[in-house]
Coordinates of C-alpha atoms in Angstrom, one line a residue:
Chain A
M17 CA 13.0 27.7 26.9
E18 CA 12.3 27.9 30.5
S19 CA 12.1 31.3 32.1
F20 CA 15.1 32.5 34.2
I21 CA 12.8 34.0 36.8
S22 CA 9.2 34.1 37.5
T23 CA 8.2 37.7 38.0
G24 CA 4.5 37.3 38.0
L25 CA 4.1 40.7 36.3
I26 CA 2.0 39.4 33.5
N27 CA -0.5 36.5 33.3
S28 CA -0.3 33.8 30.7
E29 CA -2.9 35.5 28.4
W30 CA -0.9 38.7 28.1
S31 CA 2.3 36.8 27.9
S32 CA 1.8 35.9 24.2
V33 CA 0.9 39.5 23.3
F34 CA 4.0 40.7 25.1
A35 CA 6.1 38.1 23.3
V36 CA 5.0 39.4 19.9
G37 CA 5.7 42.9 21.0
I38 CA 9.2 42.1 22.3
G39 CA 9.9 40.1 19.2
G40 CA 8.8 43.0 17.0
A41 CA 11.1 45.4 18.7
I42 CA 14.0 42.9 18.5
G43 CA 13.3 42.2 14.8
F44 CA 13.1 45.9 14.0
V45 CA 16.4 46.8 15.8
L46 CA 18.3 43.8 14.3
E47 CA 17.1 44.4 10.8
S48 CA 17.9 48.1 11.0
S49 CA 21.3 47.2 12.3
G50 CA 22.0 45.0 9.3
F51 CA 21.6 41.5 10.7
S52 CA 19.3 40.5 7.8
S53 CA 22.4 40.4 5.4
S54 CA 24.3 37.2 5.6
R55 CA 27.2 38.9 3.9
K56 CA 27.3 41.6 6.5
V57 CA 27.2 39.0 9.3
A58 CA 29.9 36.9 7.7
G59 CA 32.1 40.0 7.5
T60 CA 33.0 39.5 11.1
F61 CA 35.0 36.4 10.2
Y62 CA 36.8 38.0 7.3
G63 CA 37.4 41.4 8.9
Y64 CA 35.5 43.5 6.5
D65 CA 32.5 44.3 8.7
F66 CA 32.3 44.0 12.5
T67 CA 28.7 45.3 12.8
S68 CA 27.2 42.1 14.1
L69 CA 30.0 41.6 16.7
R70 CA 29.6 45.2 17.9
V71 CA 25.8 45.0 18.2
F72 CA 25.9 41.7 19.9
L73 CA 28.6 42.5 22.5
M74 CA 27.1 45.9 23.1
A75 CA 23.7 44.3 23.8
G76 CA 25.4 41.7 26.0
I77 CA 27.2 44.2 28.3
T78 CA 24.1 46.5 28.4
S79 CA 21.9 43.6 29.6
L80 CA 24.6 42.3 32.1
I81 CA 25.2 45.8 33.6
G82 CA 21.5 46.6 33.5
L83 CA 20.5 43.5 35.4
L84 CA 23.1 44.1 38.1
Y85 CA 21.7 47.6 38.5
M86 CA 18.1 46.2 38.5
D87 CA 19.2 43.8 41.2
F88 CA 20.9 46.7 43.1
F89 CA 17.6 48.7 43.0
G90 CA 15.7 45.7 44.2
W91 CA 13.6 45.3 41.1
I92 CA 14.7 41.7 40.4
D93 CA 16.8 39.2 42.3
F94 CA 19.8 38.6 40.1
F95 CA 20.9 35.7 42.2
S96 CA 17.6 33.8 42.0
F97 CA 17.8 33.1 38.2
N98 CA 17.4 29.5 37.1
I99 CA 20.8 28.6 35.8
P100 CA 20.7 26.0 33.0
D101 CA 22.9 22.9 33.6
T102 CA 26.2 22.9 31.8
Y103 CA 26.8 19.7 29.8
I104 CA 30.3 20.3 28.7
W105 CA 30.9 17.7 25.9
P106 CA 27.6 18.2 24.0
T107 CA 28.0 22.0 24.3
L108 CA 31.5 21.9 22.8
L109 CA 30.4 19.5 20.0
G110 CA 27.3 21.4 19.2
S111 CA 29.1 24.7 19.2
I112 CA 31.7 23.4 16.8
F113 CA 28.8 22.3 14.5
M114 CA 27.3 25.7 14.8
G115 CA 30.5 27.5 14.2
V116 CA 31.1 25.7 10.9
G117 CA 27.4 26.1 9.9
F118 CA 27.6 29.8 10.7
V119 CA 30.5 30.4 8.2
A120 CA 29.1 27.9 5.6
S121 CA 25.7 29.7 5.5
G122 CA 26.3 33.2 7.0
F123 CA 23.2 32.7 9.2
C124 CA 22.2 31.8 12.7
P125 CA 18.6 30.9 13.3
G126 CA 17.8 34.5 14.3
T127 CA 19.3 36.2 11.3
S128 CA 17.8 33.7 8.9
I129 CA 14.3 34.8 10.2
L130 CA 15.3 38.5 9.5
S131 CA 16.5 37.6 6.0
A132 CA 13.4 35.6 5.3
A133 CA 11.2 38.4 6.5
I134 CA 12.6 40.8 3.9
G135 CA 12.3 38.3 1.1
K136 CA 15.7 36.6 0.9
L137 CA 15.2 33.0 -0.3
D138 CA 18.5 31.8 1.3
G139 CA 16.9 32.8 4.6
W140 CA 13.9 30.6 4.0
I141 CA 16.1 27.7 2.8
F142 CA 18.2 28.0 6.0
I143 CA 15.0 27.9 8.2
G144 CA 13.9 24.8 6.3
S145 CA 17.2 22.9 6.6
T146 CA 17.6 23.9 10.3
M147 CA 14.2 22.3 11.0
V148 CA 15.3 19.2 9.1
G149 CA 18.5 19.1 11.2
I150 CA 16.4 19.3 14.4
F151 CA 14.1 16.6 13.0
L152 CA 17.1 14.4 12.3
F153 CA 18.4 15.0 15.8
T154 CA 15.0 14.0 17.3
I155 CA 14.8 10.9 15.2
L156 CA 18.4 9.8 16.0
F157 CA 18.0 10.8 19.7
P158 CA 18.2 7.3 21.1
L159 CA 21.6 6.9 19.5
L160 CA 22.8 10.4 20.5
E161 CA 21.5 10.4 24.0
P162 CA 24.7 9.2 25.7
I163 CA 26.5 12.2 24.1
Y164 CA 23.7 14.6 24.8
N165 CA 23.8 13.8 28.5
A166 CA 27.6 13.5 28.8
G167 CA 29.6 15.7 31.2
N168 CA 26.9 17.3 33.3
L169 CA 28.6 19.9 35.6
G170 CA 25.3 21.0 37.1
A171 CA 23.9 24.5 37.3
I172 CA 27.3 26.2 37.3
T173 CA 28.1 29.8 36.5
I174 CA 31.3 31.4 35.2
T175 CA 31.6 33.3 38.5
D176 CA 31.6 30.1 40.5
V177 CA 34.4 28.8 38.3
L178 CA 36.5 32.0 38.5
G179 CA 35.6 32.7 42.1
L180 CA 34.8 36.3 41.3
S181 CA 31.8 38.4 42.4
S182 CA 29.3 39.2 39.7
Y183 CA 30.3 42.9 39.9
V184 CA 34.0 42.3 39.3
Y185 CA 33.2 39.9 36.5
A186 CA 30.9 42.4 34.8
F187 CA 33.7 45.0 35.0
I188 CA 36.3 42.6 33.5
V189 CA 33.9 41.6 30.7
T190 CA 33.2 45.2 29.9
L191 CA 36.9 45.9 29.6
I192 CA 37.3 42.9 27.4
V193 CA 34.4 44.0 25.2
I194 CA 35.8 47.5 24.8
A195 CA 39.2 46.0 23.9
L196 CA 37.5 43.8 21.2
F197 CA 35.7 46.9 19.8
Y198 CA 39.1 48.6 19.5
L199 CA 40.7 45.6 18.0
A200 CA 37.9 45.3 15.5
T201 CA 38.5 48.9 14.5
L202 CA 42.2 48.3 13.9
I203 CA 41.5 45.2 11.8
R204 CA 38.7 46.9 9.8
R205 CA 41.1 49.8 8.9
R206 CA 43.5 47.4 7.2
K207 CA 40.9 45.7 5.0
T208 CA 39.6 47.0 1.8
T209 CA 35.9 47.9 1.6
V210 CA 33.7 45.1 0.3
K211 CA 30.5 46.3 -1.4
Y212 CA 27.4 44.2 -0.9
Chain B
M18 CA 11.9 60.2 -3.8
N19 CA 13.3 57.1 -5.4
L20 CA 16.8 58.4 -5.1
F21 CA 16.2 59.0 -1.4
F22 CA 15.1 55.4 -0.9
E23 CA 17.9 54.0 -3.1
E24 CA 20.5 55.7 -0.9
K25 CA 18.9 54.5 2.3
K26 CA 19.1 50.8 1.3
H27 CA 22.6 50.2 2.6
V28 CA 22.5 52.6 5.5
Y29 CA 22.2 50.8 8.8
W30 CA 22.1 52.0 12.3
N31 CA 25.2 52.8 14.3
P32 CA 26.0 49.3 15.8
Y33 CA 26.5 50.6 19.3
F34 CA 23.1 52.3 19.2
G35 CA 21.5 49.1 17.9
G36 CA 23.3 47.0 20.5
F37 CA 22.3 49.3 23.3
L38 CA 18.6 49.3 22.3
L39 CA 18.7 45.5 22.0
G40 CA 20.2 45.3 25.5
I41 CA 17.4 47.5 26.8
I42 CA 14.8 45.3 25.0
I43 CA 16.3 42.2 26.6
L44 CA 16.3 43.9 30.0
S45 CA 12.6 44.7 29.7
A46 CA 11.9 41.1 28.5
V47 CA 13.7 39.7 31.5
Y48 CA 12.0 42.1 33.8
I49 CA 8.5 41.6 32.6
S50 CA 8.5 37.9 31.7
G51 CA 11.7 36.5 33.0
R52 CA 12.8 35.3 29.5
S53 CA 15.5 36.1 27.1
I54 CA 15.7 35.7 23.3
G55 CA 16.6 32.9 20.8
A56 CA 15.2 31.7 17.6
G57 CA 16.5 28.2 17.6
E58 CA 14.0 27.2 20.3
A59 CA 11.1 28.4 18.2
M60 CA 12.2 26.2 15.3
K61 CA 12.6 23.2 17.7
D62 CA 9.1 23.9 19.1
T63 CA 7.7 23.9 15.6
V64 CA 9.4 20.7 14.7
V65 CA 8.2 19.0 18.0
A66 CA 4.7 20.3 17.3
S67 CA 4.8 19.0 13.8
I68 CA 5.9 15.6 14.9
D69 CA 3.3 15.6 17.5
M70 CA 0.6 16.4 15.0
V71 CA 1.7 13.7 12.5
A72 CA 2.6 11.0 15.1
P73 CA 1.4 11.8 18.6
H74 CA 2.7 8.5 19.9
Y75 CA 6.2 9.3 18.9
T76 CA 6.5 12.4 21.0
E77 CA 5.0 10.5 24.0
N78 CA 7.5 7.7 23.6
S79 CA 10.6 9.6 22.5
N80 CA 12.5 10.9 25.6
F81 CA 13.8 13.9 23.7
A82 CA 10.5 15.2 22.1
A83 CA 8.6 14.4 25.3
G84 CA 11.1 16.4 27.3
Q85 CA 10.7 19.4 25.0
K86 CA 6.9 19.2 24.9
D87 CA 5.0 21.2 27.4
A88 CA 2.5 18.9 28.9
E89 CA 0.0 21.6 29.5
K90 CA -0.3 23.2 26.1
S91 CA 0.7 22.9 22.5
P92 CA 4.3 23.8 21.7
M93 CA 3.0 26.2 19.2
N94 CA 1.7 28.3 22.0
S95 CA 5.1 28.8 23.5
W96 CA 6.4 32.2 24.3
I97 CA 9.3 31.8 22.0
V98 CA 7.2 31.0 18.9
F99 CA 5.2 34.2 19.5
Q100 CA 8.4 36.1 19.9
V101 CA 9.7 34.8 16.5
I102 CA 6.4 35.8 14.9
G103 CA 7.1 39.3 16.3
V104 CA 10.7 39.3 15.1
F105 CA 9.4 38.4 11.6
A106 CA 7.0 41.3 11.6
G107 CA 9.4 43.8 13.1
A108 CA 12.1 42.9 10.5
F109 CA 9.6 43.2 7.7
F110 CA 8.5 46.6 8.9
S111 CA 12.1 47.8 9.1
G112 CA 12.8 46.4 5.7
I113 CA 9.8 48.3 4.2
L114 CA 10.9 51.5 5.8
N115 CA 14.4 51.1 4.4
N116 CA 13.3 49.8 1.0
R117 CA 15.1 46.5 1.5
V118 CA 12.1 44.1 0.9
K119 CA 12.8 42.2 -2.3
V120 CA 12.5 38.5 -3.2
R121 CA 16.1 37.5 -4.1
L122 CA 18.9 35.1 -3.2
Q123 CA 21.7 36.9 -1.5
K124 CA 25.2 35.7 -2.2
F125 CA 28.7 36.7 -3.0
P126 CA 28.7 37.6 -6.7
K127 CA 31.6 35.3 -7.5
I128 CA 29.7 32.1 -6.5
S129 CA 26.8 30.5 -8.3
S130 CA 23.3 30.3 -6.8
K131 CA 23.7 26.5 -6.6
T132 CA 26.9 26.7 -4.5
R133 CA 25.2 29.2 -2.2
I134 CA 22.1 27.1 -1.8
T135 CA 24.1 23.9 -1.1
W136 CA 26.1 25.6 1.7
V137 CA 23.1 27.2 3.2
I138 CA 21.4 23.8 3.4
I139 CA 24.6 22.2 4.9
G140 CA 24.9 25.1 7.3
G141 CA 21.2 24.8 8.4
L142 CA 21.6 21.1 9.0
L143 CA 24.7 21.7 11.1
F144 CA 22.9 24.4 13.1
G145 CA 19.8 22.2 13.6
I146 CA 21.9 19.4 15.0
G147 CA 24.4 21.5 16.8
S148 CA 21.9 23.7 18.6
Q149 CA 20.2 20.6 20.1
F150 CA 23.5 19.3 21.4
A151 CA 24.5 22.6 22.8
R152 CA 21.0 23.2 24.2
G153 CA 20.5 26.5 22.4
C154 CA 21.5 28.5 19.3
I155 CA 24.0 31.3 19.3
S156 CA 21.8 34.1 20.6
S157 CA 20.2 32.1 23.4
S158 CA 23.5 30.7 24.6
T159 CA 25.1 34.1 24.4
F160 CA 22.4 35.7 26.4
S161 CA 22.2 32.9 28.9
G162 CA 25.9 33.4 29.2
F163 CA 25.7 37.2 29.6
I164 CA 22.5 37.3 31.6
V165 CA 22.6 34.4 34.1
L166 CA 26.4 33.9 33.7
S167 CA 25.8 30.3 32.8
L168 CA 29.2 28.5 32.2
G169 CA 27.6 26.5 29.3
G170 CA 26.4 29.6 27.6
I171 CA 29.8 31.3 27.7
I172 CA 31.6 28.1 26.6
S173 CA 29.2 27.8 23.7
M174 CA 29.6 31.4 22.7
V175 CA 33.4 31.3 22.7
T176 CA 33.5 27.9 20.9
V177 CA 31.2 29.0 18.1
F178 CA 33.2 32.2 17.6
V179 CA 36.6 30.4 17.6
T180 CA 35.4 27.6 15.3
A181 CA 33.9 30.1 12.9
I182 CA 37.2 32.1 12.7
I183 CA 39.1 28.9 11.9
A184 CA 36.4 27.6 9.5
A185 CA 36.4 31.0 7.8
Y186 CA 39.8 30.2 6.2
F187 CA 38.4 27.1 4.5
F188 CA 35.2 28.8 3.4
R189 CA 36.9 32.0 2.2
K190 CA 35.9 31.5 -1.5
L191 CA 32.2 31.7 -0.5
W192 CA 32.6 35.2 1.0
V193 CA 35.6 37.2 -0.2

């Protein structure tokens, strides 16, 4: 993955050390929050456990609001980020594949690593089959290339499309996320407890 | 002591606390290195590196693999691969502390191990292919959506979620 910004704070030698450290913190927090359990993650789609939804959205708004503050304080330049190009058709197609794969397995690549780390065999199997999937994609790429490059809208952001400032957008997203938290609580109350 | 550990096994952090901490970690990652998170990329780098090792000509000639391969260094040296090594270690450490480390196959008790493994394999294949089309797995697209407000990231996040809600109906026997 290319970096969003080049901060020049650390050189390339230290970058790997820092990567392991950041990864360790992420792994610890996610495992402690319950992401290593596929049944807990799948609970989001059946209404018996919204932990993963809450953690993810909370992290999302924290980072969004935090970055806007960091930009405000002049620590980073929020508006100089490299925006990845949006390829509308392959994004939709790939996301539908991932949505089905998510419910079929209860994993996304990140949670499968957490599961594998605490000894769950299904996590290891998922990692293996994901790599096979990527391998198949690479092999079939000449055939898939027209789809892969279809519908390039360029480096477009949601705020360009909606015509809102980033601050207004962050405020609206935060309200939506809080509404989702509340909705999740309402749904959760009506479901019986599932033990796992 | 054993009783204490046994009780802790299913106790997880408050999700808002975990989410807030994760947000702070992502902020520091962006601030220091300009990068976010995502495990799918690491798997892709590993696959590209493996293909490169077995058949170096292939990665040079294939548009896709060549585009993914950093010309300067081995893909295995990439930032994201190191990050995933860290994730693995961090999760293991948390598992040890909470007595959750155990070799087992986790599944809904009413389905057989064979059913579970079959769907995990199918799910993994779909993820492998889907994450390449969408140019990122769920976490990386979510955070490129949240952090840089990329339209593609947000479309991907919403589509995955809506598809999963619909698919949940057809897969209900696997989970509830």
